[in-house]
Short mmCIF file of C-alpha atoms in Angstrom, two decimals:
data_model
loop_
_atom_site.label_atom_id
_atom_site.label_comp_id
_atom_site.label_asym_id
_atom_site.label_seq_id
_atom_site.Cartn_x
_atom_site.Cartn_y
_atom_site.Cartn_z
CA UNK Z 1 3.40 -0.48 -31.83
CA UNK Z 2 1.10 1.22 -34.16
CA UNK Z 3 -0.93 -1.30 -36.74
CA UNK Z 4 -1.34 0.27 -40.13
CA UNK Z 5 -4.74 0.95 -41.72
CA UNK Z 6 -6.29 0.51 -38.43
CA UNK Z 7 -7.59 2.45 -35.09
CA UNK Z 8 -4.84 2.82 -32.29
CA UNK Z 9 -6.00 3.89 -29.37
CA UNK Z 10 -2.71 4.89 -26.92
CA UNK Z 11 -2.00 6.50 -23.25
CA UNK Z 12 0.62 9.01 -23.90
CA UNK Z 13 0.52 10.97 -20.39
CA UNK Z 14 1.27 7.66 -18.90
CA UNK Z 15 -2.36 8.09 -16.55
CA UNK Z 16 -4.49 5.28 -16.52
CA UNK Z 17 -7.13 8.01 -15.48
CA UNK Z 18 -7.20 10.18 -18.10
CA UNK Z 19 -8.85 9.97 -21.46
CA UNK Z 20 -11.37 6.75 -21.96
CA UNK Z 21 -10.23 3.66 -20.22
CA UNK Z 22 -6.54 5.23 -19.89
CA UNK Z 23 -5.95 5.99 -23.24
CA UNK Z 24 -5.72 9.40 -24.70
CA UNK Z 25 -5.65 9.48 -28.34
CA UNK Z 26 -6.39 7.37 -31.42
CA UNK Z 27 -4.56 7.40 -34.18
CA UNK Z 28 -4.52 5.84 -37.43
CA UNK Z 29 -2.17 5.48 -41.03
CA UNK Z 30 -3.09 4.66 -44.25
CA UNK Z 31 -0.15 4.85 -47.34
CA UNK Z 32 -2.11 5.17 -50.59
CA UNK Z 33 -1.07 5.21 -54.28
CA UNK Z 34 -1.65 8.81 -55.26
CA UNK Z 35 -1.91 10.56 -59.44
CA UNK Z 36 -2.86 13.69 -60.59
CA UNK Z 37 -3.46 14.91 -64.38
CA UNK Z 38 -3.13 18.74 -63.42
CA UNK Z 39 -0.55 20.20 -64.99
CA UNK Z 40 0.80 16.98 -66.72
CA UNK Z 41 0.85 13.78 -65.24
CA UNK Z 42 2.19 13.49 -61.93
CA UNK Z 43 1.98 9.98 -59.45
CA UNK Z 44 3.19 9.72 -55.37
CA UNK Z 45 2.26 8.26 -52.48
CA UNK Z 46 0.38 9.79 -50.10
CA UNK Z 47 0.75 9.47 -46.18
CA UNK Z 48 -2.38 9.97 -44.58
CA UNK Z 49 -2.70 10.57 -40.47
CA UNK Z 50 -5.48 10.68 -38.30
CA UNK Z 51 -5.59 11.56 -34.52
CA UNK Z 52 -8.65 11.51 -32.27
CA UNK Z 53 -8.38 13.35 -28.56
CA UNK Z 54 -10.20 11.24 -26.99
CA UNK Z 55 -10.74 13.08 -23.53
CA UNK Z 56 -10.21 16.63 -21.92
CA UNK Z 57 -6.92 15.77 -20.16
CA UNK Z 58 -4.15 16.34 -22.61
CA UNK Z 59 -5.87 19.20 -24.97
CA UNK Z 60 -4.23 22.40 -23.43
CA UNK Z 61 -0.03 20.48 -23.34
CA UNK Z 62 2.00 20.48 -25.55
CA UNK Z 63 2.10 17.66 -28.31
CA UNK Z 64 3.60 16.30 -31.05
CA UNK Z 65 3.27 13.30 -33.45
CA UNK Z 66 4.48 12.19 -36.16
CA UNK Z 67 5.66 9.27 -38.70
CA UNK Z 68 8.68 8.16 -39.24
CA UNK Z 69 8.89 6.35 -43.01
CA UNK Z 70 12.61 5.75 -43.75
CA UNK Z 71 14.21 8.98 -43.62
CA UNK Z 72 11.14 10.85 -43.86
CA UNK Z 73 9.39 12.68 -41.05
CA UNK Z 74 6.29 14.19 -40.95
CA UNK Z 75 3.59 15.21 -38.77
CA UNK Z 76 2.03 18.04 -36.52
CA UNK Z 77 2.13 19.94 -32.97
CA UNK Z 78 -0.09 21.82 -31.18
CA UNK Z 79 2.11 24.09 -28.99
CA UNK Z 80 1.24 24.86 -25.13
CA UNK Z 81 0.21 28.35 -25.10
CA UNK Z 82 -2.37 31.09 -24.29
CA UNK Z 83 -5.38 30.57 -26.97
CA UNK Z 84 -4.70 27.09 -28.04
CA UNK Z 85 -4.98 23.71 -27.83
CA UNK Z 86 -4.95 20.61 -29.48
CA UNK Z 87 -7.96 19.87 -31.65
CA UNK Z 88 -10.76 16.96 -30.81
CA UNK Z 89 -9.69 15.46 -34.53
CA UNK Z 90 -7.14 16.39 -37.13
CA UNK Z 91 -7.01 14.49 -40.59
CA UNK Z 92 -2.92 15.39 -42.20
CA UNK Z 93 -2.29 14.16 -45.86
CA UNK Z 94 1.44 14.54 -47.17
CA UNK Z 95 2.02 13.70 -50.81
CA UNK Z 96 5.38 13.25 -52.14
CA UNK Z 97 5.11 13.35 -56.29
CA UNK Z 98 7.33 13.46 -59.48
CA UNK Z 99 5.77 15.04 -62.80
CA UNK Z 100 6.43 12.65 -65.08
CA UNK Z 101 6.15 15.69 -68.00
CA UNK Z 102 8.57 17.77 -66.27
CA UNK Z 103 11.20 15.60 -64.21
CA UNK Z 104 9.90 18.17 -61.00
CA UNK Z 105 9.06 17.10 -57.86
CA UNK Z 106 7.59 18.09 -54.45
CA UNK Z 107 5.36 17.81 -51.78
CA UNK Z 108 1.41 18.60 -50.23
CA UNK Z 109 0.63 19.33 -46.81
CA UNK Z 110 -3.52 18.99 -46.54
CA UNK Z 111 -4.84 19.83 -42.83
CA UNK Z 112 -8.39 19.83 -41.53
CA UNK Z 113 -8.28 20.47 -38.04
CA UNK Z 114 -11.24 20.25 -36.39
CA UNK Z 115 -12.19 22.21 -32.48
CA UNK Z 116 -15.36 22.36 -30.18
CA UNK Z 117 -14.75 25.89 -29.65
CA UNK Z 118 -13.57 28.94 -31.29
CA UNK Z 119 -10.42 28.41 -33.58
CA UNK Z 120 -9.55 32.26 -32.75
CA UNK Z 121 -6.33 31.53 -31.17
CA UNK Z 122 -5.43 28.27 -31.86
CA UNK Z 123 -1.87 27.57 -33.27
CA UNK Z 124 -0.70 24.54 -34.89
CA UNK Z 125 2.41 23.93 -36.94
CA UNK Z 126 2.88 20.80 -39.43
CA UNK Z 127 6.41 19.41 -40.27
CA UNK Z 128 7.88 17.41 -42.76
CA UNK Z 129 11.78 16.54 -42.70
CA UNK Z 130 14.03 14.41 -45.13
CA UNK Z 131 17.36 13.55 -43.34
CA UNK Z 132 20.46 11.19 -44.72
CA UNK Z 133 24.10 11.47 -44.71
CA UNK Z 134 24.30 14.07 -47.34
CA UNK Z 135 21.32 16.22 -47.56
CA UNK Z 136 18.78 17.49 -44.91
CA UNK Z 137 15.19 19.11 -45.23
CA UNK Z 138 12.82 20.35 -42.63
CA UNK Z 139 10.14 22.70 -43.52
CA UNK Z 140 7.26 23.68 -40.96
CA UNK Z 141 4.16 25.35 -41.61
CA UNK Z 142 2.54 27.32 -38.91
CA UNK Z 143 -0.64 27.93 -38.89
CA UNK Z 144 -2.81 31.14 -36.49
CA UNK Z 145 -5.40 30.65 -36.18
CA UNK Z 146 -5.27 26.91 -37.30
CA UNK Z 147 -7.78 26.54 -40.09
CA UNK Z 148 -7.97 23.78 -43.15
CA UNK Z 149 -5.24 24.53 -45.73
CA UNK Z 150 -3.51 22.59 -48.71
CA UNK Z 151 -0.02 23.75 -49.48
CA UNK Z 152 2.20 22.99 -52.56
CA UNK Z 153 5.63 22.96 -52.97
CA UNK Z 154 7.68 22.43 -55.82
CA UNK Z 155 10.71 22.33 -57.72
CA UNK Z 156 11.01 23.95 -60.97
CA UNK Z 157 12.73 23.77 -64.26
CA UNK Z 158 14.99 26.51 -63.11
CA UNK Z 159 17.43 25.78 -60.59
CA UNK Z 160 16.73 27.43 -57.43
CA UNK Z 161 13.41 28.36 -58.23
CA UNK Z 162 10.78 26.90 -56.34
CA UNK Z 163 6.62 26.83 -56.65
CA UNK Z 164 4.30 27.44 -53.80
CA UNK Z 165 0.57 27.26 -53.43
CA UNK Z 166 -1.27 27.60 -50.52
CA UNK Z 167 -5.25 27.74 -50.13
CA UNK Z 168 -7.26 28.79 -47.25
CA UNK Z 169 -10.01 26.51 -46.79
CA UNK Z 170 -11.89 28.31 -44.27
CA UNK Z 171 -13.70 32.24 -44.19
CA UNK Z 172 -11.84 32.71 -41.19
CA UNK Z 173 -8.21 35.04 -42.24
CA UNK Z 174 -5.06 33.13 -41.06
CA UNK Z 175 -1.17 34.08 -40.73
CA UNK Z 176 1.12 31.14 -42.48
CA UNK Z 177 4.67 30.94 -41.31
CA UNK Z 178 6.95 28.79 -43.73
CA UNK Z 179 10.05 27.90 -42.56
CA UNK Z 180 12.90 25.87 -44.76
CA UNK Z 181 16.11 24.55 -43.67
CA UNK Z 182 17.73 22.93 -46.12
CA UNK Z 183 21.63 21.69 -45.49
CA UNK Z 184 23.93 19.90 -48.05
CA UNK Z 185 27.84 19.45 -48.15
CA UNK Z 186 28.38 21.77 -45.06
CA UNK Z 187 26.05 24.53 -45.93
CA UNK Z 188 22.88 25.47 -44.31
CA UNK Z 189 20.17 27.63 -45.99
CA UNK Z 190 17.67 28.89 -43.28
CA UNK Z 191 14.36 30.82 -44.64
CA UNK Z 192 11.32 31.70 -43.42
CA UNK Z 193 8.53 33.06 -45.35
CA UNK Z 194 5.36 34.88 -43.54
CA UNK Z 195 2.16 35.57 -45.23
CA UNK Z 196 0.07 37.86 -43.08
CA UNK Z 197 -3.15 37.40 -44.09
CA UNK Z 198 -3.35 34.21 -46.05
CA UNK Z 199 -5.23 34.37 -49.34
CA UNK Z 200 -7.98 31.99 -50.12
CA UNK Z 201 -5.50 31.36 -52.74
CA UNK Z 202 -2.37 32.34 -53.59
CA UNK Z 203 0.56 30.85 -55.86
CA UNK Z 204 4.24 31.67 -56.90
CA UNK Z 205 7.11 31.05 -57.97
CA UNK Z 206 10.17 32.09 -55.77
CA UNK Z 207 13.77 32.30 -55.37
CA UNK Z 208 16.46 33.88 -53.06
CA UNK Z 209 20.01 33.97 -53.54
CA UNK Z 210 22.64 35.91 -52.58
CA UNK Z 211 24.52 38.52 -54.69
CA UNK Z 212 28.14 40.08 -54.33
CA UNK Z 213 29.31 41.87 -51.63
CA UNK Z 214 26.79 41.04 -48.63
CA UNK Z 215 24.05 41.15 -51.30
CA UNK Z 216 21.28 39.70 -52.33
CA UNK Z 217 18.46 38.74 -55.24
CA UNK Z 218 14.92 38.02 -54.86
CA UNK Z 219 12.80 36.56 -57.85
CA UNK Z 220 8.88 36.56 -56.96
CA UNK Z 221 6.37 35.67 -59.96
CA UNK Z 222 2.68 34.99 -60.08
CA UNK Z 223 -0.34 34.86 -62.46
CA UNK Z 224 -2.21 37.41 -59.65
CA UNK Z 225 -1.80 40.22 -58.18
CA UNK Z 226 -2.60 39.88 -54.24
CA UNK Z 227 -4.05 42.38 -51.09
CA UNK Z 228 -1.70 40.67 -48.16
CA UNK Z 229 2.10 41.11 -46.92
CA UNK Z 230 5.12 38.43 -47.41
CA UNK Z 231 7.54 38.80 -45.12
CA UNK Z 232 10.70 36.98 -45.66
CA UNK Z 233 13.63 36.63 -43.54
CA UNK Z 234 17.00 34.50 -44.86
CA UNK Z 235 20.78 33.91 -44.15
CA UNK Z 236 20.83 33.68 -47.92
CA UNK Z 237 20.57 36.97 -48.77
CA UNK Z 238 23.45 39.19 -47.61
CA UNK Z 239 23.29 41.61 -44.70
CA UNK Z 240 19.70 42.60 -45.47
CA UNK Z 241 18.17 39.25 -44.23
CA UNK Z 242 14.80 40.92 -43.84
CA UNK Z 243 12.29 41.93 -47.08
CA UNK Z 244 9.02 42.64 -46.91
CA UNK Z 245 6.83 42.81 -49.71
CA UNK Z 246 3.13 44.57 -49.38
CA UNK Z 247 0.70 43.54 -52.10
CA UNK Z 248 2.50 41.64 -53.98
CA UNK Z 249 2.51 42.20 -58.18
CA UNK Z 250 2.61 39.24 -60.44
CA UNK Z 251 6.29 40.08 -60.56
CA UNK Z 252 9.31 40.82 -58.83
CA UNK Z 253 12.81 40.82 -59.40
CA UNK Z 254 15.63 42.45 -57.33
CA UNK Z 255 19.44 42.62 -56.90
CA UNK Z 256 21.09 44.78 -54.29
CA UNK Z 257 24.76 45.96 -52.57
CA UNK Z 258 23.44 47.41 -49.17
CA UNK Z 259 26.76 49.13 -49.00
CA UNK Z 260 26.91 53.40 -48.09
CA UNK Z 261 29.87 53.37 -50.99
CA UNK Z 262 29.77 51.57 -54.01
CA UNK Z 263 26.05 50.64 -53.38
CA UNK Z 264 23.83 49.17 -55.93
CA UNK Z 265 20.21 48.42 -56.62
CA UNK Z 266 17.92 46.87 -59.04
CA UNK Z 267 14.39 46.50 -59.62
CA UNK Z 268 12.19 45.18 -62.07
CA UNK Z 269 8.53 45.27 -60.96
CA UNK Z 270 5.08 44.60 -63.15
CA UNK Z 271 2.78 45.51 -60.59
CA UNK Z 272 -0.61 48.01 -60.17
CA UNK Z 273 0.52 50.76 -58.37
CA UNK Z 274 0.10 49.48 -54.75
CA UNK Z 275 3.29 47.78 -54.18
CA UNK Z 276 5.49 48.36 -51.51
CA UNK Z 277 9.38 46.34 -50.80
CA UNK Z 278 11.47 46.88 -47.82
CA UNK Z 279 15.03 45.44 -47.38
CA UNK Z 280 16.32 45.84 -43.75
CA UNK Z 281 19.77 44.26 -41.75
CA UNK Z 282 17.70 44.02 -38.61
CA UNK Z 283 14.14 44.71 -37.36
CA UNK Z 284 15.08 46.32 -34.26
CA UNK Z 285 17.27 49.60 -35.14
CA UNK Z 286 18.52 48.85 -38.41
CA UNK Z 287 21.62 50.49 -39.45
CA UNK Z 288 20.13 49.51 -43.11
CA UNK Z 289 16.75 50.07 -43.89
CA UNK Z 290 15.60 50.60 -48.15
CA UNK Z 291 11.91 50.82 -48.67
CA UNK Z 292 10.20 51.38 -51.88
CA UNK Z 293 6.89 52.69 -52.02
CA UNK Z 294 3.36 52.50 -54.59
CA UNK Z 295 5.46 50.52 -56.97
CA UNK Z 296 4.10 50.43 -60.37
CA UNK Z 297 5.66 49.10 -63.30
CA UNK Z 298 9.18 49.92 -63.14
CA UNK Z 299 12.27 48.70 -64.35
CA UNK Z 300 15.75 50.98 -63.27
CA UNK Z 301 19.01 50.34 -61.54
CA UNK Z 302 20.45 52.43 -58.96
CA UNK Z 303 23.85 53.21 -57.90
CA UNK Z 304 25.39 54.90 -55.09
CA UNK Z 305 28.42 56.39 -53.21
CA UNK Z 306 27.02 57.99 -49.85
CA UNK Z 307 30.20 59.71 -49.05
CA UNK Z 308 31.67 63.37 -49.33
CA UNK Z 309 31.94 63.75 -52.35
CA UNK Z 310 29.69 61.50 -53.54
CA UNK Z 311 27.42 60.55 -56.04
CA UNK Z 312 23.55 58.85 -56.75
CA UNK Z 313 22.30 57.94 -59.82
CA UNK Z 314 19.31 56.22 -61.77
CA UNK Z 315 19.14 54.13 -64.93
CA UNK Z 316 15.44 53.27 -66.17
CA UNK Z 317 14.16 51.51 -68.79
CA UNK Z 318 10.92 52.82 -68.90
CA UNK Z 319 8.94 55.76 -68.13
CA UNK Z 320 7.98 55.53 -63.75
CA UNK Z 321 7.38 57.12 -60.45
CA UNK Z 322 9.50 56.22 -58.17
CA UNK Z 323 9.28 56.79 -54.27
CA UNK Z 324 12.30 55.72 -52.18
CA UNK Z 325 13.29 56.09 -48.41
CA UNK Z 326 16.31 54.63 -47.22
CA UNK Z 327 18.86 54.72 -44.11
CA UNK Z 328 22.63 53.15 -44.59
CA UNK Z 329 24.45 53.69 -41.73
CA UNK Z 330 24.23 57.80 -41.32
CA UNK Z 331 23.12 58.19 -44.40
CA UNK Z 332 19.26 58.71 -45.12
CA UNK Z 333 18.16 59.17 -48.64
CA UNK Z 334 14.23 60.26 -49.86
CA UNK Z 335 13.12 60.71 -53.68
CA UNK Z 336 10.05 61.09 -54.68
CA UNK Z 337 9.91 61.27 -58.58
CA UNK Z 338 7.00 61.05 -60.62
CA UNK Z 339 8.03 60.64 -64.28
CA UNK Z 340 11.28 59.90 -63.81
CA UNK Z 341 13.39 60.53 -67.61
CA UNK Z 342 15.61 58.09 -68.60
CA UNK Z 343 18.63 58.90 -66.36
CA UNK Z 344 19.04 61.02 -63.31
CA UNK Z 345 22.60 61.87 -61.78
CA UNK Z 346 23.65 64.18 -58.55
CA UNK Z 347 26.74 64.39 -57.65
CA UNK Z 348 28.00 66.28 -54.65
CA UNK Z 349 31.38 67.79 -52.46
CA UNK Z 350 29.68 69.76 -49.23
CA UNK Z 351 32.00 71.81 -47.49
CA UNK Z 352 33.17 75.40 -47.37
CA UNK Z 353 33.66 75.62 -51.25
CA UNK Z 354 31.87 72.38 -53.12
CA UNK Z 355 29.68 71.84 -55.78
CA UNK Z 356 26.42 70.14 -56.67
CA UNK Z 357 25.40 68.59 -59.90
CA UNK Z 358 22.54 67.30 -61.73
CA UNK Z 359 22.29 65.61 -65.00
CA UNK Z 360 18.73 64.31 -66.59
CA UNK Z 361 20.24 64.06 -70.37
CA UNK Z 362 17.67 66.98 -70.93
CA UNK Z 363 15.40 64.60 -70.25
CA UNK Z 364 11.71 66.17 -68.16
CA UNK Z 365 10.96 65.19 -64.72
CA UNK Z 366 7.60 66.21 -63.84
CA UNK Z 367 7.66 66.53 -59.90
CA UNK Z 368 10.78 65.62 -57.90
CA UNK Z 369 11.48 65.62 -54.07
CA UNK Z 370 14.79 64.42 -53.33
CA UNK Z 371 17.02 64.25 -49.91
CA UNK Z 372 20.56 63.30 -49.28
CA UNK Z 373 21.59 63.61 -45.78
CA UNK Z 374 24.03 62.81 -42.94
CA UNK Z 375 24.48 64.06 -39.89
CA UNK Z 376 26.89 67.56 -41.16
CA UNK Z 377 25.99 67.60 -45.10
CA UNK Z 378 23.44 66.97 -47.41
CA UNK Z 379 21.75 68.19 -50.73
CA UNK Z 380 17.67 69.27 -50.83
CA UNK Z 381 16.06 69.16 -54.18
CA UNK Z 382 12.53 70.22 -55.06
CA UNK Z 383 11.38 70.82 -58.75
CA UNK Z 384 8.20 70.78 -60.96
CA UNK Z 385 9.44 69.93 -64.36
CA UNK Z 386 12.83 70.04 -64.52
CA UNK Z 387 15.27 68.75 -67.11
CA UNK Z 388 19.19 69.51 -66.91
CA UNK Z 389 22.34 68.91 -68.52
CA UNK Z 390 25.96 69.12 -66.90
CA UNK Z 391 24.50 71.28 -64.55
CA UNK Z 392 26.76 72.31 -61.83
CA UNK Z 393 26.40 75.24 -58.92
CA UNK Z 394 30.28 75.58 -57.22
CA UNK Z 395 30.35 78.11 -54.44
CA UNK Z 396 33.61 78.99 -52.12
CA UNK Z 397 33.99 80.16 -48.57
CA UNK Z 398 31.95 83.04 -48.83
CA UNK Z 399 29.57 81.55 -51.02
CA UNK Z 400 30.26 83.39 -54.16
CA UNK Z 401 28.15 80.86 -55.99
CA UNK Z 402 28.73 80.54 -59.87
CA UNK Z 403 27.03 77.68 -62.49
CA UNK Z 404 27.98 76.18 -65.81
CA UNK Z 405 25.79 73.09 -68.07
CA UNK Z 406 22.28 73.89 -68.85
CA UNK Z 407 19.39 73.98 -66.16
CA UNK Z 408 15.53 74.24 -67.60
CA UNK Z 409 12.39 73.92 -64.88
CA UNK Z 410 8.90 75.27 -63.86
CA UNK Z 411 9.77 75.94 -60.40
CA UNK Z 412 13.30 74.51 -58.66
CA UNK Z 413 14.86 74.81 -55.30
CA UNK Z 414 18.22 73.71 -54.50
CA UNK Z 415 19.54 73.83 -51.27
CA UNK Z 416 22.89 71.97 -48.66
CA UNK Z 417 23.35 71.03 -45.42
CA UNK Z 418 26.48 71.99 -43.79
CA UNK Z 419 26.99 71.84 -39.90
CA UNK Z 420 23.64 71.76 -38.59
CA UNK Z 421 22.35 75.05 -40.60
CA UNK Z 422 20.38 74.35 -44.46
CA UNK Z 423 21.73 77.38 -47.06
CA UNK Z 424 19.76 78.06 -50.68
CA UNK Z 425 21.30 78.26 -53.43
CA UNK Z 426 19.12 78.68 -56.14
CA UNK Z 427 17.71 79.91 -57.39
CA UNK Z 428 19.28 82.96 -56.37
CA UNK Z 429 17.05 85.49 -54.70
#
């Protein structure tokens, strides 16, 4: 039996040899009355947990503790493997809070690990579960190496939509791993969220849900714009459970159908240039994989059938470069636009007689690189300001080639893939 408020020293490797006088650790619990006037007035209790090692013996096994309060869990473990090892002391504070302004509440995590040696290496992961008949909540925060952090989470005004803040309280650059189950009436939502290299400080707002047809949404929002990588992987967001997001903008916002016909995309970015999102079914030999690179302030929809014939087109709402690289199924697909106009549509049928087609509403684009491609067709398109309207080349078996709709560019070449061998076809030559 642990005493509150007071030292506890206990054996838990069951040695009478090990540690001082048999016993291993020391431990301690204070519950305190906890308020804070940031950001309105919010008021909680906080949980606070102190461990001592007190000898050599147990530092390199694995171990866990925690407290059990009702049907709330929380505490820490220091895993058994190469690097690590338990730390001489460890001081864990976990706040649970309601904003009284707001009606939202939440949760802090505050760690200050302390080791005799170097903390390259060591790993430690902090939990804290909620568990009765109807709802269940476990999130655990891993920490490599394991230096001081506070972490925030939050509910928000906006169902869904959750607030995180994390701060590094060390020099030394860490990897967080957040990962929340959450299960009510039958359904389980599993997420884990990477941050590779943690911030001194970083905050957002975030949300994942998932969208028709194997789809999926992401909502990311911030005051900053960051230098680090977010990786997130979820069973709540379709078939591409895997996004990664590279310097992340103050904002985010994307929809998506990863399907080869009737696909769909959306993206709504306010970001510095340096952004890059990939969307992926697996990380091993995806058989979807839709990455979008140096993402600057952009705001378009995309839609797609990747068959034969088949069609791609753009909708933007504002003037943007867009660079895009994707593999569904067979199918790989490459633009590289830099002012894109307002719409942009190819259409295609590849085969002995076909056509290809390409609409911009007259509108310029300055440079464009573009690639549609399967294993027996695809299209090639490279232009320096080039604008076109119902433009269509149609050729037959002997490719008598013939073209209707208007067509008006710097320099253009248009060329398809049929059975293994590329053919131009125009300009003519």
């Amino acid at each position: 039996r642990i005493s509150f408020g007071t030292y506890n020293d206990l054996d838990v490797d069951d040695d009478e040899n090990t540690g001082v006088n048999g016993k291993d650790i020391r431990v301690q619990y204070i519950l305190l009355p906890w308020f804070s006037t940031e950001n309105g007035l919010s008021v909680g209790l906080n949980l606070v947990l102190n461990i001592d090692r007190l000898g050599e013996e147990i530092k390199n096994n694995d171990f866990t503790a925690y407290i059990r309060l009702d049907n709330i869990k929380i505490g820490f473990r220091s895993p058994n493997i190469t690097g690590s090892e338990m730390p001489l002391k460890l001081q864990l504070s976990s706040i649970v809070f309601l904003n009284l302004l707001d009606s939202t509440y939440g949760f802090k995590l505050l760690s200050n690990p302390y080791y005799t040696s170097d903390i390259n290496g060591k790993t430690l992961s902090f939990f804290a579960t909620y568990d009765d008949s109807s709802n269940k909540q476990k999130y655990t925060f891993s920490l490599k190496p394991a230096v001081s952090t506070d972490i925030t989470i939050s509910s928000t005004k906006e169902p869904g939509v959750w607030s995180y803040s994390f701060r590094r309280n060390s020099n030394i650059e860490t990897i967080l791993e957040t990962h929340i189950v959450r299960h009510s009436l039958g359904d389980t939502k599993d997420t884990i969220i990477t941050i590779k290299y943690l911030p001194r400080e970083i905050s957002f707002r975030f949300s994942i849900q998932p969208f028709k047809r194997n789809g999926g949404k992401i909502l990311y929002q911030s005051e900053n714009d960051y230098s680090t990588e977010i990786k997130i992987e979820s069973n709540n967001i379709g078939r591409c459970r895997y996004a990664t997001i590279k310097n992340p903008p103050r904002e985010i916002y994307t929809e998506w159908i990863p399907s080869r016909d009737t696909g769909y995309l959306k993206l709504i970015t306010e970001s510095q240039g340096s952004t890059s999102i990939t969307l992926q079914d697996k990380l091993v030999d995806p058989t979807i994989n839709i990455s979008l690179e140096d993402i600057g302030n952009v705001d378009f929809k995309s839609y797609w059938n990747l068959t034969n014939p088949g069609t791609f087109r753009i909708i933007r709402n504002s003037s943007m470069n867009l660079v895009i690289h994707s593999f569904i199924e067979e199918w790989e697909t490459r633009l590289n636009i830099t002012s894109l106009s307002k719409n942009l549509d190819i259409k295609w049928n590849i085969n002995t007689s076909g056509y290809v087609f390409y609409d911009t509403n007259l509108e310029s684009i300055k440079t464009a690189d573009i690639l549609i491609k399967t294993n027996n067709i695809g299209i090639k398109t490279k232009a320096d300001i080039f604008k076109a309207e119902d433009f269509q080349l149609n050729w037959t078996n002997n490719w008598n080639i013939t073209s209707s709709g208007r067509i008006e560019f710097s320099i253009v070449s248009i060329d398809v893939y049929l059975n293994g061998i590329w053919y131009h076809i125009w300009p003519w030559i």
